[in-house]
Short mmCIF file of C-alpha atoms and ligand atoms in Angstrom, two decimals:
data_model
loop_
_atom_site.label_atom_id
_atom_site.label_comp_id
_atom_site.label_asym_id
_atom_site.label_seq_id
_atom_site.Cartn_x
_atom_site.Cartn_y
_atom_site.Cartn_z
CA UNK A 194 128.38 133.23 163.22
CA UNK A 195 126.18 136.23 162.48
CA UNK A 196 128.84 138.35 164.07
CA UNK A 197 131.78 136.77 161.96
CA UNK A 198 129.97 137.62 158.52
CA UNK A 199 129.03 141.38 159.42
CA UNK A 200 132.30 141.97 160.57
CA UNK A 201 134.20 140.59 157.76
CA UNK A 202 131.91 142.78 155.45
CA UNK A 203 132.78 145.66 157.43
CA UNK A 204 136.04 144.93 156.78
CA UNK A 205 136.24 144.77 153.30
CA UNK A 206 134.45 147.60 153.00
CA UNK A 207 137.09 149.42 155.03
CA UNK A 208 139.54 148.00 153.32
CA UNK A 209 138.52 149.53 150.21
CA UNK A 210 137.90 145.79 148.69
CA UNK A 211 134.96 144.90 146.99
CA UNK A 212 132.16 142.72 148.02
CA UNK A 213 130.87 140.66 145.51
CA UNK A 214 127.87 138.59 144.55
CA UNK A 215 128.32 135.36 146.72
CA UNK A 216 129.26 137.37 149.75
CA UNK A 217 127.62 137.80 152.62
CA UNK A 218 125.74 141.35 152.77
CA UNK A 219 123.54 143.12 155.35
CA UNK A 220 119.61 143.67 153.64
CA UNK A 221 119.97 147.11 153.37
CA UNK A 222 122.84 147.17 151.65
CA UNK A 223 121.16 144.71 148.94
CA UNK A 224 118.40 146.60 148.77
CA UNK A 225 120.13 150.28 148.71
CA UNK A 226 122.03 148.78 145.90
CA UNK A 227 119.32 147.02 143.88
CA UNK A 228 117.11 150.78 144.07
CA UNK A 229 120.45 152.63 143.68
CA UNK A 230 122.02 151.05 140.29
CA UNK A 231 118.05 150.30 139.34
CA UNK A 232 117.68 153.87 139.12
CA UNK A 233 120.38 154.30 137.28
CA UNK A 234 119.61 151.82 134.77
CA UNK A 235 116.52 153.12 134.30
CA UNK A 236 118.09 156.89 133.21
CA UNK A 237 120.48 155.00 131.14
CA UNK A 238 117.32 153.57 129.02
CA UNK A 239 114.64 156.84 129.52
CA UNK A 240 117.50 158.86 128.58
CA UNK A 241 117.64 157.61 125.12
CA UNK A 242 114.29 159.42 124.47
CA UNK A 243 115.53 163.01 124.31
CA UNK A 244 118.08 162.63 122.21
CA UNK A 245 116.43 159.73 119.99
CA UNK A 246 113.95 162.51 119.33
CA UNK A 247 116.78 164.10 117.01
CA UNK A 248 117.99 160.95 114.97
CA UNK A 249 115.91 161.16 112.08
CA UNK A 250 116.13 165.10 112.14
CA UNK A 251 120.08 165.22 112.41
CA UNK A 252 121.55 168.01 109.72
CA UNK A 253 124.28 165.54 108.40
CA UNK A 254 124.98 161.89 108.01
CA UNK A 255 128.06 162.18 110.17
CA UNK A 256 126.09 163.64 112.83
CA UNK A 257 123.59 161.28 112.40
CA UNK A 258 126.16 158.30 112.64
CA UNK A 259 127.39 160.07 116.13
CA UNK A 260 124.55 160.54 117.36
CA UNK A 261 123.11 156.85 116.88
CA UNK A 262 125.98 155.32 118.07
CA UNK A 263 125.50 157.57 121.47
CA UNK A 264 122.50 156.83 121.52
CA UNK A 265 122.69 152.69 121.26
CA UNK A 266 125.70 153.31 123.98
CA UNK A 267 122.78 154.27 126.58
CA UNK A 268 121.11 151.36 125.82
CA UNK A 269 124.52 149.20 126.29
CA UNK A 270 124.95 150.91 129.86
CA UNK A 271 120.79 150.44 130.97
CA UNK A 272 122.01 146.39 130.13
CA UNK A 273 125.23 146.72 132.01
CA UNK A 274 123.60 148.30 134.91
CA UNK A 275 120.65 145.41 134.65
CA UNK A 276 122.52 143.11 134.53
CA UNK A 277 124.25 144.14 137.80
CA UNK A 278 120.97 144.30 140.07
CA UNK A 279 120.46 140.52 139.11
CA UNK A 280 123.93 139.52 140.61
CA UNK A 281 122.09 141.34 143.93
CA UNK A 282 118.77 138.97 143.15
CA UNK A 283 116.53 141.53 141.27
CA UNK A 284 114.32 140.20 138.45
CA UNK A 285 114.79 142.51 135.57
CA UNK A 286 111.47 141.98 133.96
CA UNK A 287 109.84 143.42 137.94
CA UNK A 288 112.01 146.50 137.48
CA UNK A 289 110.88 147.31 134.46
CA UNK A 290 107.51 147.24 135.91
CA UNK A 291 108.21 149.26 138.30
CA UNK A 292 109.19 152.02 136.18
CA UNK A 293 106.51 151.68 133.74
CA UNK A 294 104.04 151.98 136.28
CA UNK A 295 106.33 154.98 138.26
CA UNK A 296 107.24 153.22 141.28
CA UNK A 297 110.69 153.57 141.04
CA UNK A 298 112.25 156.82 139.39
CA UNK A 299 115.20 158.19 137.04
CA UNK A 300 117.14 160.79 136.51
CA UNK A 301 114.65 164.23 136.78
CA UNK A 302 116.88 165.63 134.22
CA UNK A 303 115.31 163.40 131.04
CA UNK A 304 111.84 165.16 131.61
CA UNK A 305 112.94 168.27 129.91
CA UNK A 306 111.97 168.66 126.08
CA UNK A 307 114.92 168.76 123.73
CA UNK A 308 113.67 171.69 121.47
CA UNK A 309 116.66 172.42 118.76
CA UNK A 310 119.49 170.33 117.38
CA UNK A 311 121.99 172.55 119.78
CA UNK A 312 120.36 170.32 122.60
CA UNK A 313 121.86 167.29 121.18
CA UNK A 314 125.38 169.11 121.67
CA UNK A 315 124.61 170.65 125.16
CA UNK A 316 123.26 167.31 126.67
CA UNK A 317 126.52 165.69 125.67
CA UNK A 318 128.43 168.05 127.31
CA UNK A 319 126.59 168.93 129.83
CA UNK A 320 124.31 166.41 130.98
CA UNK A 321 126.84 163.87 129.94
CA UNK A 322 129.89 165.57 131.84
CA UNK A 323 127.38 165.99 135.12
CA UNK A 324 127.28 162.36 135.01
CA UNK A 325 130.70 161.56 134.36
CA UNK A 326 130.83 163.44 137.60
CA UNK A 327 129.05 161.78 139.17
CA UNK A 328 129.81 158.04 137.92
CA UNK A 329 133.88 158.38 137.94
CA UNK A 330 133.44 157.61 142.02
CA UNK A 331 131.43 155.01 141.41
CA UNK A 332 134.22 152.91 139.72
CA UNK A 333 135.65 152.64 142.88
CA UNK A 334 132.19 151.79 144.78
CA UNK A 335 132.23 148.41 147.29
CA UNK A 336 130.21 146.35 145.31
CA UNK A 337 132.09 144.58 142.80
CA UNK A 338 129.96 144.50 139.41
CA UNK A 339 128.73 147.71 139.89
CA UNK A 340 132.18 149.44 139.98
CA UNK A 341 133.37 147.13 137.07
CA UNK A 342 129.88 148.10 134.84
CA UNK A 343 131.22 151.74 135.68
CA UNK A 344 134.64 151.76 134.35
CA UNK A 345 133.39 150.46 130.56
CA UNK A 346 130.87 152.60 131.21
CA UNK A 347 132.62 156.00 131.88
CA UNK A 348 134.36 155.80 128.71
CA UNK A 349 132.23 155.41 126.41
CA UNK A 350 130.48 158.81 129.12
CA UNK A 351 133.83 160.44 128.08
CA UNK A 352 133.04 160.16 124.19
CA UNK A 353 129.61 161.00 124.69
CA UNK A 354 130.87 164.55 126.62
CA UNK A 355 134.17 165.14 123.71
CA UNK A 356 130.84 164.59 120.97
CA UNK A 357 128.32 167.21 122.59
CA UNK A 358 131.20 170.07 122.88
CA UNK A 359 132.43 169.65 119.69
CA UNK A 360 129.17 169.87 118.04
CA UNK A 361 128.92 172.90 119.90
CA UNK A 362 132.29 174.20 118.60
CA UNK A 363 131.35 173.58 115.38
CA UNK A 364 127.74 175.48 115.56
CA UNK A 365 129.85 178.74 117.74
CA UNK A 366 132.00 179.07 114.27
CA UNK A 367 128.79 179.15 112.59
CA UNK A 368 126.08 182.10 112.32
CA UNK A 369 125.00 184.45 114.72
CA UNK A 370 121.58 182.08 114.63
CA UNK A 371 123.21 179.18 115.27
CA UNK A 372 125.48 180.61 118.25
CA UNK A 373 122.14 181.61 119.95
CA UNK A 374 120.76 178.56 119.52
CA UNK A 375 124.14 177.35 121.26
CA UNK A 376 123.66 180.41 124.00
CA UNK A 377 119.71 179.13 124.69
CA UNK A 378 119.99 175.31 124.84
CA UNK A 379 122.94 176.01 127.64
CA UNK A 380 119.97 179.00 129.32
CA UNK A 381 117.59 176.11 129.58
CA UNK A 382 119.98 172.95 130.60
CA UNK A 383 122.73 174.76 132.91
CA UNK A 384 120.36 174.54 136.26
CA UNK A 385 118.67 170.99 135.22
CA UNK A 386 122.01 169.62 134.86
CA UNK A 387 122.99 171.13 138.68
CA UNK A 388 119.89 169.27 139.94
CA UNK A 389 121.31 165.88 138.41
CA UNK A 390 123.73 165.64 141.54
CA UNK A 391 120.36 165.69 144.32
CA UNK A 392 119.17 167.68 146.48
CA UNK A 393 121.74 169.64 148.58
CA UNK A 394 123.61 167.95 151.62
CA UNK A 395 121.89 169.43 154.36
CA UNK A 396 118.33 167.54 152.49
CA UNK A 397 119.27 164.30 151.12
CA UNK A 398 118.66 161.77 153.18
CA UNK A 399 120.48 158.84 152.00
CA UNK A 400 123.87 159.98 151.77
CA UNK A 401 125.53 159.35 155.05
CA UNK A 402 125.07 155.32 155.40
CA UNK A 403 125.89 155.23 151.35
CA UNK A 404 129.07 156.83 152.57
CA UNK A 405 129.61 154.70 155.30
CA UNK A 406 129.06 151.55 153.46
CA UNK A 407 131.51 153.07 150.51
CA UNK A 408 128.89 152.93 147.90
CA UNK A 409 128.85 156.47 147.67
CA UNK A 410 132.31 158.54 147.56
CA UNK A 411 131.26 161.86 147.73
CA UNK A 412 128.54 164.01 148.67
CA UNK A 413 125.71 166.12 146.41
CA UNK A 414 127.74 169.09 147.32
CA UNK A 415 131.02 168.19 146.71
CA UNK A 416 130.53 166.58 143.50
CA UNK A 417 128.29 169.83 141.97
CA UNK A 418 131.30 172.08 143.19
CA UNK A 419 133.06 170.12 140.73
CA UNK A 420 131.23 169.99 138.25
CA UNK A 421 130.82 173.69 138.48
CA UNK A 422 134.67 174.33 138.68
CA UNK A 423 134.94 171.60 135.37
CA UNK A 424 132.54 173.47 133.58
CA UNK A 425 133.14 177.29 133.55
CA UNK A 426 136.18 177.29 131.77
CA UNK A 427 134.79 175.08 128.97
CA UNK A 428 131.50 177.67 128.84
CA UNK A 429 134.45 179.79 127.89
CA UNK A 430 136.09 178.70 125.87
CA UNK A 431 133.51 177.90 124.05
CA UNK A 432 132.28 181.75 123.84
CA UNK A 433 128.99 180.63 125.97
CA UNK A 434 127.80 181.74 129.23
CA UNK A 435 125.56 180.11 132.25
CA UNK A 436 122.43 181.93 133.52
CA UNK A 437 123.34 182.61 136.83
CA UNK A 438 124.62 185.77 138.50
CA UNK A 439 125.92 184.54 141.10
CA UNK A 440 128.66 182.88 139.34
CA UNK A 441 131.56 184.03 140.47
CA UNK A 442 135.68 182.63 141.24
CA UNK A 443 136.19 182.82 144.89
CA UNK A 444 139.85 183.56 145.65
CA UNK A 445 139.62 182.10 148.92
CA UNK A 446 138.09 178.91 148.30
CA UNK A 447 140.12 178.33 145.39
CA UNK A 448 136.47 177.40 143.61
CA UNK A 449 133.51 179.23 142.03
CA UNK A 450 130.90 180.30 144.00
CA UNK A 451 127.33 179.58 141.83
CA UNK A 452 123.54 180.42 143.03
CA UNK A 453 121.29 177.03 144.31
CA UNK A 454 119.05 175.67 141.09
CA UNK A 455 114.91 176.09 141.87
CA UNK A 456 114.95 173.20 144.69
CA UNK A 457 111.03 173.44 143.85
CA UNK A 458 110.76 172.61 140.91
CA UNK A 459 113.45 169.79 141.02
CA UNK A 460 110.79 168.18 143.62
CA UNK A 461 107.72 168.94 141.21
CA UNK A 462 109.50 167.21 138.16
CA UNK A 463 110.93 164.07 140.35
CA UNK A 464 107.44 164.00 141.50
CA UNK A 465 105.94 163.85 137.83
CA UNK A 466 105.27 167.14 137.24
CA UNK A 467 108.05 167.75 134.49
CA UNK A 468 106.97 168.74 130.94
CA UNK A 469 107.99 165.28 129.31
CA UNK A 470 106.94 163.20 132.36
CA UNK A 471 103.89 161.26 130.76
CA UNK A 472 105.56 160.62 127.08
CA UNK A 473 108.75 159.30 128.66
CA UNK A 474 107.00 156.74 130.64
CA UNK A 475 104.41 156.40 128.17
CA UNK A 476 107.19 155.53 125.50
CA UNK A 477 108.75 153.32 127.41
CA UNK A 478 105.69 151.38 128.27
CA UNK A 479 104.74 151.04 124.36
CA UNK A 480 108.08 149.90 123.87
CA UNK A 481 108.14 147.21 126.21
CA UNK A 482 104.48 145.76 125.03
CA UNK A 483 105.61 146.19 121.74
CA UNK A 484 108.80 143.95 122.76
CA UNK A 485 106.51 141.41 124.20
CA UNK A 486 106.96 138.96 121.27
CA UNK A 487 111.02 139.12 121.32
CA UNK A 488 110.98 138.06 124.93
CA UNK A 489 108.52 134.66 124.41
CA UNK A 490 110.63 133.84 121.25
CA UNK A 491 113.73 134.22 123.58
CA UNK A 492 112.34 132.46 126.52
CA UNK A 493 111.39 129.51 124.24
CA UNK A 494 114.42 129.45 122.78
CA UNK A 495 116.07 129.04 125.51
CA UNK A 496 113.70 126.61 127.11
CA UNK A 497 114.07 124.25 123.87
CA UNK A 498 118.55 124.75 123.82
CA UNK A 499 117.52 123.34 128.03
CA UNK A 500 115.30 120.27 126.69
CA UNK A 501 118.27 118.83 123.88
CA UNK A 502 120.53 119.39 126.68
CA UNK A 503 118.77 117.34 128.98
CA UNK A 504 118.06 114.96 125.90
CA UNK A 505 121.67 114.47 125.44
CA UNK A 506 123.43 114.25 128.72
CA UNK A 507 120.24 111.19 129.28
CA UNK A 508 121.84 109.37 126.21
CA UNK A 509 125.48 109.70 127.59
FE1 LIG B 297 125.17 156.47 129.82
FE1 LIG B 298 126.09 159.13 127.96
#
């Protein structure tokens, strides 16, 4: 019986079909998914703190519209992606715990300060564009919510990225101040942004049974290499350059060769040593105590809709 049920799940997942919530699923699959899209939930929600940070500050109305609507679509995706660890069994209210209290993580990349409005532009493009890498193979992942979370979800990535650059277009036609404002925010984000894809093949330990059970598509590696091949051409276009010298197209490869981000500090920041570390969490807590009431209004709400219900189908 056993048997039957792990082999049929191997089979869909060879098949390229999607498991979904009902089916049978080995534990570690459950729980690699639960910490996986968890994660990523989480990034979704601590990643509105950056950019929030510019909202009230934004030089225009229209930017300020663009920017709030970007902004509320992070929240939309943190739900999405929420709502898809409780098809797996999670409780939504224990995640959050979690994070407040740092046992589970997020993105290292939301740690850094955002210290001009030219920050708003670069994280769109390239922040947002490193996760569009990384999310686009994750619409075709084996676990059926997940993947279908990540389709809505990649478009409204794919507005956020088109936003970012052409707020940056806009500042490079500007003055000489503003285009080094441009030149600076990309200084400081281009090797955070590399770090977003993990630590490099030959360290990162869960990839190979992620690829094996098709969660994952492709590896740290092969998905920066993209993202690095994506990106050069739109640094110049844009009139920009990235800080690294060892950025250079390889005729042979048919790709750019690019130096390896400061593996260091990535593990100093994912292990709470990042500049913004403390606030992030610390804003996130305040804003879930200061929630507190919204959840017991909604909880009793729902608790009275259960009690006329029961009322009525008793009188029928
Ligand atoms: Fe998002
Ligand atoms: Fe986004």
């Amino acid at each position: 019986m056993a048997d039957d049920l792990e082999l049929r799940f191997e089979r869909t997942v060879q098949a390229d079909a999607r498991i979904e919530p009902r089916d049978w699923m080995p534990d570690g699959y459950r729980k690699t998914l639960i910490r996986q899209i968890a994660q990523h939930a989480h990034s979704e929600i601590i990643g509105m703190q950056p950019e929030g940070n510019w909202i009230s500050r934004a030089p225009s109305l229209r930017r300020k519209a663009i920017l709030l609507a970007k902004v509320q679509d992070e929240a939309g995706h943190g739900l999405y992606l929420y709502s898809a660890t409780e098809t797996l069994g999670a409780d939504r209210e224990d995640l959050t715990l979690k994070l407040i209290e740092g046992r589970q993580k997020y993105s290292s990349i939301f740690n850094y300060p955002t210290l001009t409005f030219a920050d708003v532009g670069v994280i769109g493009w390239l922040v947002d564009g490193a996760a569009i890498c990384n999310q686009v193979p994750l619409c075709r992942t084996s676990y059926g919510p997940y993947a279908r979370a990540m389709i809505r979800i990649c478009k409204e990535e794919s507005f956020h990225q088109r936003q970012g650059y052409e707020l940056l277009m806009t500042m490079m036609r500007g003055t000489q101040q503003q285009r080094d404002m441009v030149q600076d925010s990309v200084n400081r984000w281009w090797w955070p942004a590399l770090m977003m894809f993990g630590p490099p093949d030959s360290e990162s330990t869960n990839t190979e049974q992620s690829m094996a059970w098709r969660i994952k598509r492709d590896t740290n590696d092969e998905l920066r290499q993209k993202f690095v091949n994506m990106s050069v051409p739109q640094a110049e276009a844009l009139g920009v350059t990235f800080p690294d010298p060892e950025l250079r197209w390889n005729e042979e490869r048919g790709q750019y060769d690019f130096g390896q981000p400061d593996w260091d500090e990535f593990w100093q920041v994912v292990k709470g040593g990042g500049v913004c570390n403390a606030q992030r969490i610390a804003h996130r807590r305040k804003a879930h105590e200061d929630g507190a009431w919204v959840r017991e209004a909604a909880a009793a709400h729902a608790q009275k809709q259960a009690q006329k219900q029961a009322v009525k189908e008793g009188a029928a």
